[in-house]
Amino acid sequence: MDTGEAEDKPDTEPAKSRADQTAIALSYEIGGEHLPKVVATGRGKLAEDIIRLAFEAGVKVRQDADLAQLLVTLDLDSEIPTEALEAVAEILSYVYKANGKMAEMKEAAKAAAEAAETAEAEAERALAMQKIEKPVPSEKTETPEPNDKI
């Protein structure tokens, strides 16, 4: 029974036959400069083929009818529109967690933060060393010349 609400659940196997099936494939590079892009869309048999290929390739599949209806209208290689970003981000988060990439992303972020802290500490040490190595300017004192007069 269709309640009109989008189901947000992972699919575990491709459907046998879904004549009104819609499928969208997204591409996103972690840490990339671009938003996720639509790389394939299809309805009916083409949607079934996209889903089958995803399962065969080990790609995680999510079901969200409302989001699919929005994304299927986009041109190929189009970036995701802002109104769909939150939903796509949730899906990507699920996919990364399922693929173990979330841990990889967290490790990369932690390594970057540690590298930044190390660089900052090294810069502070270098600055401190410069202060130590520079002679401190002092006032020049004149020494009186010996007085030959007695």
Short mmCIF file of C-alpha atoms in Angstrom, two decimals:
data_model
loop_
_atom_site.label_atom_id
_atom_site.label_comp_id
_atom_site.label_asym_id
_atom_site.label_seq_id
_atom_site.Cartn_x
_atom_site.Cartn_y
_atom_site.Cartn_z
CA MET A 1 0.00 0.00 0.00
CA ASP A 2 1.40 3.39 -1.02
CA THR A 3 0.95 6.01 1.70
CA GLY A 4 2.44 8.78 -0.43
CA GLU A 5 5.45 9.02 1.87
CA ALA A 6 8.94 8.25 0.65
CA GLU A 7 10.41 5.08 2.02
CA ASP A 8 13.93 5.61 3.24
CA LYS A 9 15.23 2.12 3.50
CA PRO A 10 18.06 0.22 1.94
CA ASP A 11 17.27 -2.29 -0.76
CA THR A 12 18.94 -5.62 -0.29
CA GLU A 13 18.20 -7.13 -3.68
CA PRO A 14 16.91 -5.89 -7.02
CA ALA A 15 13.21 -6.16 -7.66
CA LYS A 16 11.98 -8.83 -10.06
CA SER A 17 9.68 -6.49 -12.00
CA ARG A 18 8.80 -2.89 -11.33
CA ALA A 19 7.22 -1.33 -14.41
CA ASP A 20 7.03 2.11 -12.79
CA GLN A 21 10.51 1.82 -11.24
CA THR A 22 12.71 4.95 -11.31
CA ALA A 23 16.45 4.82 -10.66
CA ILE A 24 19.11 7.50 -10.39
CA ALA A 25 22.84 6.91 -10.09
CA LEU A 26 24.92 9.59 -8.39
CA SER A 27 28.63 10.23 -8.42
CA TYR A 28 30.51 12.10 -5.72
CA GLU A 29 34.19 12.49 -4.96
CA ILE A 30 34.94 12.69 -1.24
CA GLY A 31 36.66 15.98 -0.57
CA GLY A 32 36.04 17.08 -4.14
CA GLU A 33 35.19 20.60 -5.19
CA HIS A 34 31.89 19.67 -6.83
CA LEU A 35 28.48 18.67 -5.54
CA PRO A 36 27.18 15.17 -6.24
CA LYS A 37 26.20 14.68 -9.89
CA VAL A 38 23.57 12.63 -11.67
CA VAL A 39 25.40 10.10 -13.84
CA ALA A 40 22.48 7.87 -14.89
CA THR A 41 18.70 7.98 -14.76
CA GLY A 42 16.05 5.63 -16.00
CA ARG A 43 12.50 4.40 -15.69
CA GLY A 44 11.02 0.95 -16.12
CA LYS A 45 13.43 -1.56 -17.70
CA LEU A 46 16.30 0.97 -17.76
CA ALA A 47 15.78 1.61 -14.02
CA GLU A 48 15.88 -2.12 -13.36
CA ASP A 49 19.14 -2.35 -15.34
CA ILE A 50 20.69 0.53 -13.37
CA ILE A 51 19.72 -1.12 -10.08
CA ARG A 52 20.92 -4.55 -11.21
CA LEU A 53 24.28 -3.10 -12.28
CA ALA A 54 24.57 -1.32 -8.94
CA PHE A 55 24.01 -4.55 -7.03
CA GLU A 56 26.45 -6.43 -9.27
CA ALA A 57 29.08 -3.76 -8.64
CA GLY A 58 28.47 -3.80 -4.89
CA VAL A 59 27.07 -0.27 -4.90
CA LYS A 60 24.69 0.46 -2.04
CA VAL A 61 21.13 1.24 -3.13
CA ARG A 62 18.65 3.42 -1.25
CA GLN A 63 14.94 3.78 -1.88
CA ASP A 64 13.39 7.27 -1.74
CA ALA A 65 10.55 7.77 -4.22
CA ASP A 66 10.17 11.53 -3.68
CA LEU A 67 13.87 12.21 -4.14
CA ALA A 68 13.97 9.93 -7.18
CA GLN A 69 11.13 11.88 -8.81
CA LEU A 70 13.06 15.13 -8.32
CA LEU A 71 16.43 13.81 -9.48
CA VAL A 72 15.14 11.94 -12.54
CA THR A 73 14.24 15.30 -14.11
CA LEU A 74 17.86 16.50 -14.04
CA ASP A 75 20.20 16.34 -17.02
CA LEU A 76 23.10 13.91 -16.88
CA ASP A 77 26.23 15.38 -15.25
CA SER A 78 24.05 17.98 -13.49
CA GLU A 79 24.94 18.86 -9.93
CA ILE A 80 22.30 18.16 -7.32
CA PRO A 81 20.01 21.19 -6.73
CA THR A 82 20.17 22.84 -3.33
CA GLU A 83 16.66 21.71 -2.37
CA ALA A 84 17.80 18.07 -2.65
CA LEU A 85 21.20 18.41 -0.99
CA GLU A 86 20.10 17.45 2.52
CA ALA A 87 18.40 14.27 1.33
CA VAL A 88 21.36 13.36 -0.90
CA ALA A 89 23.78 14.03 1.97
CA GLU A 90 21.84 11.61 4.18
CA ILE A 91 21.99 8.96 1.47
CA LEU A 92 25.70 9.49 0.90
CA SER A 93 26.29 9.29 4.65
CA TYR A 94 24.48 5.95 4.73
CA VAL A 95 26.48 4.69 1.76
CA TYR A 96 29.81 5.78 3.23
CA LYS A 97 28.97 4.14 6.55
CA ALA A 98 27.89 0.97 4.81
CA ASN A 99 31.07 0.89 2.75
CA GLY A 100 33.31 1.69 5.71
CA LYS A 101 34.35 4.97 4.07
CA MET A 102 32.95 7.07 6.91
CA ALA A 103 35.72 5.77 9.13
CA GLU A 104 38.18 6.53 6.33
CA MET A 105 36.81 10.07 6.05
CA LYS A 106 37.02 10.56 9.83
CA GLU A 107 40.58 9.23 9.85
CA ALA A 108 41.53 11.60 7.02
CA ALA A 109 39.96 14.54 8.86
CA LYS A 110 41.75 13.56 12.08
CA ALA A 111 45.08 13.24 10.23
CA ALA A 112 44.55 16.64 8.62
CA ALA A 113 43.77 18.22 12.00
CA GLU A 114 46.85 16.62 13.56
CA ALA A 115 49.00 17.81 10.66
CA ALA A 116 47.64 21.34 11.10
CA GLU A 117 48.40 21.24 14.84
CA THR A 118 51.92 19.94 14.16
CA ALA A 119 52.53 22.64 11.55
CA GLU A 120 51.28 25.30 13.95
CA ALA A 121 53.52 24.01 16.75
CA GLU A 122 56.52 23.90 14.40
CA ALA A 123 55.82 27.45 13.27
CA GLU A 124 55.67 28.61 16.90
CA ARG A 125 58.97 26.84 17.65
CA ALA A 126 60.63 28.39 14.60
CA LEU A 127 59.43 31.82 15.66
CA ALA A 128 60.76 31.25 19.17
CA MET A 129 64.13 30.13 17.75
CA GLN A 130 64.32 33.29 15.65
CA LYS A 131 63.87 35.37 18.78
CA ILE A 132 66.63 33.45 20.57
CA GLU A 133 69.08 33.65 17.67
CA LYS A 134 68.63 37.37 17.04
CA PRO A 135 70.89 39.49 19.16
CA VAL A 136 68.94 41.71 21.43
CA PRO A 137 69.76 45.31 20.62
CA SER A 138 71.36 46.94 23.63
CA GLU A 139 72.26 50.50 24.36
CA LYS A 140 75.80 51.35 23.43
CA THR A 141 77.69 52.62 26.41
CA GLU A 142 80.68 54.82 25.96
CA THR A 143 83.76 53.96 27.90
CA PRO A 144 85.75 56.96 28.97
CA GLU A 145 89.12 57.34 27.37
CA PRO A 146 92.06 57.33 29.72
CA ASN A 147 92.96 60.77 30.92
CA ASP A 148 96.61 61.53 30.55
CA LYS A 149 96.35 64.67 32.53
CA ILE A 150 97.23 64.57 36.08
#
